[in-house]
XYZ file of C-alpha atoms in Angstrom:
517
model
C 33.947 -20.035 52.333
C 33.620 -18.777 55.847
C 32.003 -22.280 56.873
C 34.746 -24.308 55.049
C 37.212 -22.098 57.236
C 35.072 -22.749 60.164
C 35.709 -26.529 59.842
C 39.366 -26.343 59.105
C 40.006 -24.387 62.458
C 37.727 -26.821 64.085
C 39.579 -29.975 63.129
C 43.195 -28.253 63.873
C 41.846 -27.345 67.267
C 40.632 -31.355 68.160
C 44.196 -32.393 66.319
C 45.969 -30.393 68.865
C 44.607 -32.155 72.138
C 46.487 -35.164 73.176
C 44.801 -37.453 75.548
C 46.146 -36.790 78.752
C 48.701 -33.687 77.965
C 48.557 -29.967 77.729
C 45.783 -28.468 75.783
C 47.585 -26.865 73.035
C 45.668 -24.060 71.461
C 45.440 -23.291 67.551
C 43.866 -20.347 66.049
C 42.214 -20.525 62.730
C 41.786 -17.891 60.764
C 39.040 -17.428 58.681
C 39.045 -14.854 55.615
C 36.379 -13.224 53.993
C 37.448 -14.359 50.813
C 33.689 -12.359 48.870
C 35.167 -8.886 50.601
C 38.603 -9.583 48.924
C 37.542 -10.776 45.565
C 35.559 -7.117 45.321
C 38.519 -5.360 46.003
C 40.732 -7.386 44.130
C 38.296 -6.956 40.933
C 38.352 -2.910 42.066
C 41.890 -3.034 41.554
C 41.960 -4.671 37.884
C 39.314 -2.318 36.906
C 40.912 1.016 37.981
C 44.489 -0.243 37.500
C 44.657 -2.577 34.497
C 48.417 -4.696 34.209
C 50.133 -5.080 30.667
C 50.085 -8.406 29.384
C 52.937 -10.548 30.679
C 55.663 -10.734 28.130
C 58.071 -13.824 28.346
C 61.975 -13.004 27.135
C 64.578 -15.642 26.671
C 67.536 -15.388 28.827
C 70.091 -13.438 27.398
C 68.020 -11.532 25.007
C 67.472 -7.780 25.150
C 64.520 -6.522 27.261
C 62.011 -5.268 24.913
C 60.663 -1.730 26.455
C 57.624 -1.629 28.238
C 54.374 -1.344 26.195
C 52.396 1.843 27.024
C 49.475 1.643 28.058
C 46.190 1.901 25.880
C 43.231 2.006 27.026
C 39.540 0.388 26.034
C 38.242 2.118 22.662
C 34.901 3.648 22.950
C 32.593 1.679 21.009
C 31.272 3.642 18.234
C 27.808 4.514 18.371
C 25.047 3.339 16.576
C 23.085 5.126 13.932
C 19.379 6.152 15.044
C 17.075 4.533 13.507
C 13.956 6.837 11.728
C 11.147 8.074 13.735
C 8.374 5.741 13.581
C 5.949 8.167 15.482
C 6.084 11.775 13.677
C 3.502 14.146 14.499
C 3.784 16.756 11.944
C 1.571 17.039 9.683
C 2.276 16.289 6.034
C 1.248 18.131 2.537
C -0.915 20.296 4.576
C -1.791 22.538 1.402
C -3.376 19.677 -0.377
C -4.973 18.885 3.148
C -6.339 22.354 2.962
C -7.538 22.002 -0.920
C -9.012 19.000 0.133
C -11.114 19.943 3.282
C -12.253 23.264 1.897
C -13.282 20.863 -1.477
C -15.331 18.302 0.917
C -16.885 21.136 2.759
C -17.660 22.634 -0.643
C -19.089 19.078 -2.258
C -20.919 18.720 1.360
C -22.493 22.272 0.922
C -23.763 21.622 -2.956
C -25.133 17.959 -1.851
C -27.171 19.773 1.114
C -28.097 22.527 -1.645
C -29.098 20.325 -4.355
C -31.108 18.004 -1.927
C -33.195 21.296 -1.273
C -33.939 22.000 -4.402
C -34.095 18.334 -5.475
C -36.994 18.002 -2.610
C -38.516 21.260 -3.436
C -38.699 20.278 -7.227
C -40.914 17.011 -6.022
C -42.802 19.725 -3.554
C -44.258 21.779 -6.918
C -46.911 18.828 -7.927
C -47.924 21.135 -11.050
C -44.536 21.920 -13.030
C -43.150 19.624 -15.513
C -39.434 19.314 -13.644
C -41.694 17.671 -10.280
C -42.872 14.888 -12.863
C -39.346 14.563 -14.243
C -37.986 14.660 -10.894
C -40.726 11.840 -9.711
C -39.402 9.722 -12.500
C -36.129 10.179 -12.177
C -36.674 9.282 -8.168
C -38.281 6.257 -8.941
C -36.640 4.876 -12.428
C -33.391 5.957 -11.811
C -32.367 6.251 -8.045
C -33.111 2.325 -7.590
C -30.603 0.901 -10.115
C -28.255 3.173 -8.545
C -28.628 2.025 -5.073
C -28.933 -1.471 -6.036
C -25.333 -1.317 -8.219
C -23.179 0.087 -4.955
C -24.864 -2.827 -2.933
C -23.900 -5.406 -5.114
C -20.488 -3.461 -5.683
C -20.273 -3.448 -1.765
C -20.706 -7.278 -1.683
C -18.248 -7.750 -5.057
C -15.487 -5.863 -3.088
C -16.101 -8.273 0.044
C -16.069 -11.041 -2.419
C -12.739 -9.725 -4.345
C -10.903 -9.403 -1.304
C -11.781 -13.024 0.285
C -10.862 -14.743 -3.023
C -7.654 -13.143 -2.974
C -6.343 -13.790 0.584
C -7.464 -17.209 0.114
C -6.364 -18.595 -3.656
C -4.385 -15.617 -4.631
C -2.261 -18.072 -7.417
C -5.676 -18.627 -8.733
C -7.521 -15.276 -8.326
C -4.519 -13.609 -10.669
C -5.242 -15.470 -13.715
C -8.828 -15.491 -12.997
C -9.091 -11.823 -12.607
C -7.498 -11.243 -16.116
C -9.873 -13.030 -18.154
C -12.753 -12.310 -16.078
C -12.285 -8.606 -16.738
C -12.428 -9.537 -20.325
C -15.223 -11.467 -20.244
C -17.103 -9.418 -18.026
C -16.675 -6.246 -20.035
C -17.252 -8.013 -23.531
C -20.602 -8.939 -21.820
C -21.369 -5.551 -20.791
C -20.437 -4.237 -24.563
C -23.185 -6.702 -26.219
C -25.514 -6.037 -23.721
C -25.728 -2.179 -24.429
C -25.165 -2.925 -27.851
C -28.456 -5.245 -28.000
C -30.544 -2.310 -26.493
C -29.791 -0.718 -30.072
C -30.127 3.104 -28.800
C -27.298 5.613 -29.458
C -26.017 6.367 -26.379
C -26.243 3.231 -25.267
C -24.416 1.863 -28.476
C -21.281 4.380 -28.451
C -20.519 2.392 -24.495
C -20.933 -0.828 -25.789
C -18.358 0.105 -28.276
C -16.485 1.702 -25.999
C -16.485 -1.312 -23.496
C -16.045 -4.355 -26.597
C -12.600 -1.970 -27.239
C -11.470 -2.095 -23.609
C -12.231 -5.953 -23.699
C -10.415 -6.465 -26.597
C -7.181 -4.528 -24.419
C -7.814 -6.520 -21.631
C -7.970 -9.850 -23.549
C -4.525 -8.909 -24.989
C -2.977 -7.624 -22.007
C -3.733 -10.409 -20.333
C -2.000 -13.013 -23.166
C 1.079 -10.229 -22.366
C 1.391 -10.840 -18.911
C 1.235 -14.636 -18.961
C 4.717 -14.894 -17.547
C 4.277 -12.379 -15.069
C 1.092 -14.713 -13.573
C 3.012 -16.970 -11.405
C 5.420 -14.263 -10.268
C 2.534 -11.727 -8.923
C 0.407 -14.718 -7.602
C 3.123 -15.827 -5.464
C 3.821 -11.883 -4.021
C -0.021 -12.316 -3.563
C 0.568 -14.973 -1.369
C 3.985 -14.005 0.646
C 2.012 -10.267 0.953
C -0.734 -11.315 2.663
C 0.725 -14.069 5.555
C 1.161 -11.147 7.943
C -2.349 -10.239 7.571
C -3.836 -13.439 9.718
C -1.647 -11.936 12.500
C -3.971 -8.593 12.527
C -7.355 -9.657 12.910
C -8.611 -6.062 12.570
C -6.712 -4.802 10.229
C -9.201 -5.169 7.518
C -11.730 -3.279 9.518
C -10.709 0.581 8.332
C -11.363 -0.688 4.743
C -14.912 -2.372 5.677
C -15.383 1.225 7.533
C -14.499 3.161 4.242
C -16.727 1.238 2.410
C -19.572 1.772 4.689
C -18.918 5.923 4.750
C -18.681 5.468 1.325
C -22.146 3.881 0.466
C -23.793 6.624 2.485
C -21.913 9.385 0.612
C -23.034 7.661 -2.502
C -26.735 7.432 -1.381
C -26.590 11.081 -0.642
C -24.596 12.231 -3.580
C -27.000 10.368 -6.032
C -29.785 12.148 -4.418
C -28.543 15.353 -5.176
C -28.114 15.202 -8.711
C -31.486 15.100 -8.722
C -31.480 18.270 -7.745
C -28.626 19.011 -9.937
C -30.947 18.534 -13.081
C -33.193 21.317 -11.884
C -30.231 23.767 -11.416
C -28.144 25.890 -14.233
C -26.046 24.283 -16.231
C -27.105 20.583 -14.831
C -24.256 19.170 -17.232
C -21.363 20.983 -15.972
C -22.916 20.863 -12.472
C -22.665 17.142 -12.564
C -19.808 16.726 -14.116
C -18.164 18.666 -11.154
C -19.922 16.393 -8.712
C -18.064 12.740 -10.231
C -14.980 14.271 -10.268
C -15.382 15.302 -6.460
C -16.967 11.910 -5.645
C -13.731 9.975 -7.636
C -11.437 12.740 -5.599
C -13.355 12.085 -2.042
C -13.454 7.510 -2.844
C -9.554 7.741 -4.085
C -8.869 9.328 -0.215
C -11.335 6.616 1.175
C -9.057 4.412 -0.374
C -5.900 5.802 0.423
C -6.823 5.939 3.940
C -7.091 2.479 4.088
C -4.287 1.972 2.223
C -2.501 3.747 4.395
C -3.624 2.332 7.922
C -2.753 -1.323 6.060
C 1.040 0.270 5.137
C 1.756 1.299 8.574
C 0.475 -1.790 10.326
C 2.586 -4.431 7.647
C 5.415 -2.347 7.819
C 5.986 -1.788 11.351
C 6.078 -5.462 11.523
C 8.566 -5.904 8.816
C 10.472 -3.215 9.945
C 10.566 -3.769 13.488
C 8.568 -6.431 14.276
C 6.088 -4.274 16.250
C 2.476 -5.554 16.479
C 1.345 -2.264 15.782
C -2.329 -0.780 16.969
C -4.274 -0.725 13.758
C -7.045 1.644 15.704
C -3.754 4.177 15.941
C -2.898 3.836 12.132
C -6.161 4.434 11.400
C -6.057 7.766 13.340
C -2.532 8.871 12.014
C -3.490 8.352 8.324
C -6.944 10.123 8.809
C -5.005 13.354 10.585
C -1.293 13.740 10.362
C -0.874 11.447 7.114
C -3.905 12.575 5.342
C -2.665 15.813 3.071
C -0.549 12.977 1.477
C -3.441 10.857 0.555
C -4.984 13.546 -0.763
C -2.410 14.589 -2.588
C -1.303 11.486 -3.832
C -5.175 10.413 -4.859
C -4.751 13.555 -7.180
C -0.996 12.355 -8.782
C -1.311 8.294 -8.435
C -4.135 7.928 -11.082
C -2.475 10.192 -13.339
C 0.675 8.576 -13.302
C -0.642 5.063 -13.931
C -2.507 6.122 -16.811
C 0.898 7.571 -18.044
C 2.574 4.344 -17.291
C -0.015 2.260 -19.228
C 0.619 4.884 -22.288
C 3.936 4.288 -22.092
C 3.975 0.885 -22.223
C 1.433 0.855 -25.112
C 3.695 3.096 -27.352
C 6.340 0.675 -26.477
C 4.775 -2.252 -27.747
C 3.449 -0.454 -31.011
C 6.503 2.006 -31.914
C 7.822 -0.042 -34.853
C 9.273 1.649 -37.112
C 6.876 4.669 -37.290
C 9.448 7.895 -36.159
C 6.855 9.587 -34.940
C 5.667 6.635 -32.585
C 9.540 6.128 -32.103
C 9.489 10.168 -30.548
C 6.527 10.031 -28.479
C 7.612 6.455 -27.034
C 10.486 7.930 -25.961
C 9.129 11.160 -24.438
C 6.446 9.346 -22.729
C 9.553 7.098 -21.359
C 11.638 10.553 -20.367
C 8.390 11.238 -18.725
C 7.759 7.989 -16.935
C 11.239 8.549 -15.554
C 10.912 12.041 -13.943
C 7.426 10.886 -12.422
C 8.113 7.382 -10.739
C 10.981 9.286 -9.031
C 9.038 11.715 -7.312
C 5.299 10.430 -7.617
C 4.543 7.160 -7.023
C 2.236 4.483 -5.316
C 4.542 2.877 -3.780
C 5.274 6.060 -1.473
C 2.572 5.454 0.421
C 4.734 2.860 2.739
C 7.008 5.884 3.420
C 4.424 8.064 4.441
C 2.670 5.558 7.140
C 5.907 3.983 8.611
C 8.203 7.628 8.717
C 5.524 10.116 8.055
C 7.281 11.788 5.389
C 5.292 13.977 2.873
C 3.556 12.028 -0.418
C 6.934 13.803 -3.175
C 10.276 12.931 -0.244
C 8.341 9.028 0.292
C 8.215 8.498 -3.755
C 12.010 9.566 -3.531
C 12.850 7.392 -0.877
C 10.968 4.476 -1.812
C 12.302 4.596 -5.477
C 15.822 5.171 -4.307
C 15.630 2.040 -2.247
C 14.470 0.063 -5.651
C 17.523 1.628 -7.704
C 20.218 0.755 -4.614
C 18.979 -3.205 -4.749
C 18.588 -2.801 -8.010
C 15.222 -3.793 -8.034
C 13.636 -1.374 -10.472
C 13.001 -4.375 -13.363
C 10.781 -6.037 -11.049
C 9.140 -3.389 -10.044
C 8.455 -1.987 -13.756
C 6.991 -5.324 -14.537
C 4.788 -5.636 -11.177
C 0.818 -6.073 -12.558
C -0.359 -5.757 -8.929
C -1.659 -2.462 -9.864
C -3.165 -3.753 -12.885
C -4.933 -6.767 -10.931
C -6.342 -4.210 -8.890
C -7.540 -1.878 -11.227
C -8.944 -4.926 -13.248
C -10.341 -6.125 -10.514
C -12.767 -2.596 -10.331
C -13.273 -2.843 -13.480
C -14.614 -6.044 -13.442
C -17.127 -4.894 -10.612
C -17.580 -2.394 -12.710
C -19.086 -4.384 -15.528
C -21.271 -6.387 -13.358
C -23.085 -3.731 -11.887
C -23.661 -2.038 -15.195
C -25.111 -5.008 -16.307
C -27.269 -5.236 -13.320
C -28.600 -1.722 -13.258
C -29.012 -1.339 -17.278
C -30.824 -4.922 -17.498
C -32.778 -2.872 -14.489
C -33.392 0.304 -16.182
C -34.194 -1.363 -19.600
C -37.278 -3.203 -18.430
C -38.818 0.017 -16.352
C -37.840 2.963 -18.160
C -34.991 2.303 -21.276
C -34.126 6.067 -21.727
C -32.634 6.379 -18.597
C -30.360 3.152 -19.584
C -26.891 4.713 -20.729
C -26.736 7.176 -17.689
C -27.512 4.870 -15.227
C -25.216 2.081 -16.654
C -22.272 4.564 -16.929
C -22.904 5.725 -13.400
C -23.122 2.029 -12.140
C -19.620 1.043 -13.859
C -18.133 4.304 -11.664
C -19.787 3.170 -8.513
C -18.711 -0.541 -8.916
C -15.174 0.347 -9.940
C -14.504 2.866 -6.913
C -16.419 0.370 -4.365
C -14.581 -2.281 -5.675
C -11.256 -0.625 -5.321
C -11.897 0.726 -1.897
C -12.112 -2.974 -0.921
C -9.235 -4.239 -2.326
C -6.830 -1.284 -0.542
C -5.781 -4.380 1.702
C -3.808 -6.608 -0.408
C -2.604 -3.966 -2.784
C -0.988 -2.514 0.520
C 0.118 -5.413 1.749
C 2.272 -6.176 -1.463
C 3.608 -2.451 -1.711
C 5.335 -3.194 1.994
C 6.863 -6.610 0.747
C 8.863 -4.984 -2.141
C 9.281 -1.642 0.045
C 10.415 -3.399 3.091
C 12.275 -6.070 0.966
C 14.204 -3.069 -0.440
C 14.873 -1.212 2.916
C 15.904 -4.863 4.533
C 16.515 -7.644 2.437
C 18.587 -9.404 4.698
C 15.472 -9.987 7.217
C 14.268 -13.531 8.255
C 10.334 -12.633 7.668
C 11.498 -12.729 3.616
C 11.913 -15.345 1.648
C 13.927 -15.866 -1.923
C 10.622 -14.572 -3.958
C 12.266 -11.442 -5.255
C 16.493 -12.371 -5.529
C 15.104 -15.422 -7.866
C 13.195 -13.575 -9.764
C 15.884 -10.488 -9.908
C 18.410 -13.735 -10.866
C 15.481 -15.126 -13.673
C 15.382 -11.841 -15.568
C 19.120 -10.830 -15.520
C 19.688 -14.381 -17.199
C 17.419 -14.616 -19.199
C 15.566 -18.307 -18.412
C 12.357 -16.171 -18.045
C 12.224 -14.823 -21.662
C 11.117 -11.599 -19.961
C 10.753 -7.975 -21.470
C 10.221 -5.762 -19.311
C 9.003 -2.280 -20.057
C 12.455 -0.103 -20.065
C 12.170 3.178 -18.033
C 14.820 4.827 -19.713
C 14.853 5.292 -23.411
C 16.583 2.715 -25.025
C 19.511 3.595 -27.780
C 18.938 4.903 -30.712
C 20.590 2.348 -33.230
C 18.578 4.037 -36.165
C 20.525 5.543 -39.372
């Protein structure tokens, strides 16, 4: 502006000298027109002008509109703390360290005893312990390899065909555990034949619960698949659940070692009986803990898009986050055994009134649980940090608000999961007792009962990931279902079963009316 103003006065000052006359001087002014657009913007800022109102001649003057100034925007709600630091369920965190010190205690004990037993070369418990050492440790330690290697397997099969893995994992669990029941039935000795019945029954379930579920297949494959995308954008976010399994194996090593010892003590039954319920306690946390550390990591992301530090997940849900895993490693297993009751008396109440009754108490029950106990809390706890009974709350109450509680009822995610240990299960039972058979048969139904626990908890430690990763997508579908990262999975299939196209029955949580006379 100033240069433009420069060559104005220049050309006004050549313009005004004549050849031959009087120089005739011209001044040109130049303006700094930056310095007076500032204080002409000052002005309208401090001093705003009413709108300019045009009036027809002749007509009245309308008054002068008062002045009102700029509303205050209204300000935004804060969003939930992503990074709490108290801890939760602290007296279950207290049970449960006081428990593992405990369990850590009695394995040190019983390995003293267990070696001291093998020490005393002339009593009868050294032989017994000798045998037991070298029949019976073995199959043991070869069954959580292979379950090691199964979970590995699992896992990889599901991330990469999880339409196909779905349908596969139904019928292999029946398969699998109808194998198992012949084998022990073909070693025709007593103990060994009450499992194999045991295991043909459960097969028989399975086979049945999977011709159930047949429309659900498609449905839970494709979760499977939407679940897991995020997952190739955290390349170590499987490694908590590889670390679990590895703290896991050694616990196992040591803990089968000590009930060794355990024979040699009072009361060996009850002794080891208390030591598999603290090893199913201590794997269910293992578990949980990577469950967790794969919650917070997915969630964050759907939540927030955050590429979130799966090192620092890892840390919150073994510290801060950890009395809820504990305590909800205690509740979770009960409740889905409750669930699958519930569903069974469903299917067989008929017209029996006393079937009728405990369908619908088991259903009053189901109801009171799933509000304030469930898995799917465990989203809640590693995005907000909330404690394992407000999470269940909140996650549930998001599921009644979209109205997404029929999908969730009829979710088998759970059930692939839990088939999937079992199938493990089966396979390392048949590995061990084929094992034990051929070196020393009467040790066959022990160690094939205690190979079918250590398969099924290995098994399940390794498949924490995608059962995670599918509790955020309905979780953080439910929080935020207008967000770009989901697709129309879950409104299609919300739209399928209020119409009706699916044929779909879906396992009521309330009682249903009693139209009876």
């Amino acid at each position: 502006m100033e240069w433009e103003a420069g060559e104005k006065g220049e050309k006004l000052d050549m313009e005004g000298k004549p050849d031959g006359g009087d120089e005739k001087k011209e001044v040109a002014a130049v303006v700094d027109s930056s310095r007076s657009e500032t204080w002409v913007s000052r002005l309208q800022t401090q001093h705003p002008v009413a709108p300019i109102q045009v009036v027809l001649h002749g007509a009245a003057t309308p008054p002068a509109a008062a002045y009102q100034p700029t509303p205050t925007p209204t300000p935004l709600v804060g969003l939930a703390s992503l990074n709490s630091r108290e801890y939760t369920n602290r007296v279950s965190l207290l049970l449960f360290v006081l428990h593992l010190l405990v369990a850590a205690a009695a394995v040190c004990f019983f390995w003293f005893k267990g070696i001291q037993g093998l020490l005393d070369s002339d009593s009868g418990k050294a032989r017994n312990g000798r045998q037991v050492l070298k029949f019976w440790l073995p199959p043991i330690e070869g069954a959580s390899v292979l379950s090691i290697g199964l979970a590995f397997a699992w896992q990889k099969a599901v991330r990469s065909w999880p339409s196909v893995m779905v349908p596969f994992i139904l019928w292999a669990c029946f398969l699998a555990t109808m194998a198992a029941g012949i084998l022990l039935l073909c070693f025709s000795l007593p103990a060994t034949d009450g499992l194999g019945v045991a295991f043909m029954t459960f097969s028989i379930g399975a086979g049945l619960y999977a011709c159930w579920v047949t429309r659900r297949i498609a449905f839970t494959g494709k979760v499977f698949a939407q679940a897991l995308r995020p997952v190739t954008k955290f390349q170590d976010v499987n490694g908590p659940a590889y670390l679990m399994l590895g703290v896991g194996f050694l616990w196992i090593s040591a803990w089968c070692f000590a009930v060794i010892g355990a024979l040699n003590f009072y009361y060996p039954t009850l002794t080891i009986l208390a030591l598999v319920l603290s090893l199913a306690w201590t794997a269910e946390v293992m578990r949980n803990v990577a469950n967790l550390t794969v919650s917070r990591v997915i969630a964050l992301y759907y939540l927030r898009g955050m590429q979130s530090s799966t090192q620092f997940s890892f840390q919150r849900a073994t510290t801060i986050n950890l009395g809820s895993a504990c305590l909800g490693s205690l509740f979770v297993p009960t409740i889905e055994a409750l669930r699958i009751m519930a569903r069974g008396l469903n299917l067989l109440e008929g017209e029996d009134e006393f079937l009728f009754s405990c369908a619908h108490c088991c259903l009053r029950v189901m109801e009171s649980i799933f509000r304030y106990g469930n898995s799917w809390a465990f989203v809640h706890i590693a995005a907000y940090g909330r404690g394992f009974v407000e999470a269940s709350q909140s996650t549930w109450g998001l599921f009644e608000k979209q109205r997404m509680e029929a999908v969730v009822d009829s979710d088998i995610t759970s059930a692939v999961c839990f088939l999937t240990g079992v199938t493990s299960g089966a396979l390392s039972l048949i590995f061990s007792a084929s094992w034990t058979f051929s070196s020393h048969k009467h040790y066959t139904a022990t160690v094939s009962l205690l190979a079918f626990f250590v398969g099924y908890l290995m098994t399940r430690i390794g498949m924490a990931l995608p059962h995670g990763c599918v509790a955020c997508y309905y979780v953080c579908y439910a929080e935020n279902p207008g967000s770009r990262l989901f697709d129309s999975t879950i409104p299609d299939r919300l739209n399928q079963i209020g119409s009706g196209r699916e044929g779909f029955v879906p396992t009521p949580r309330f009682p249903r009316p009693n139209f009876r006379t």
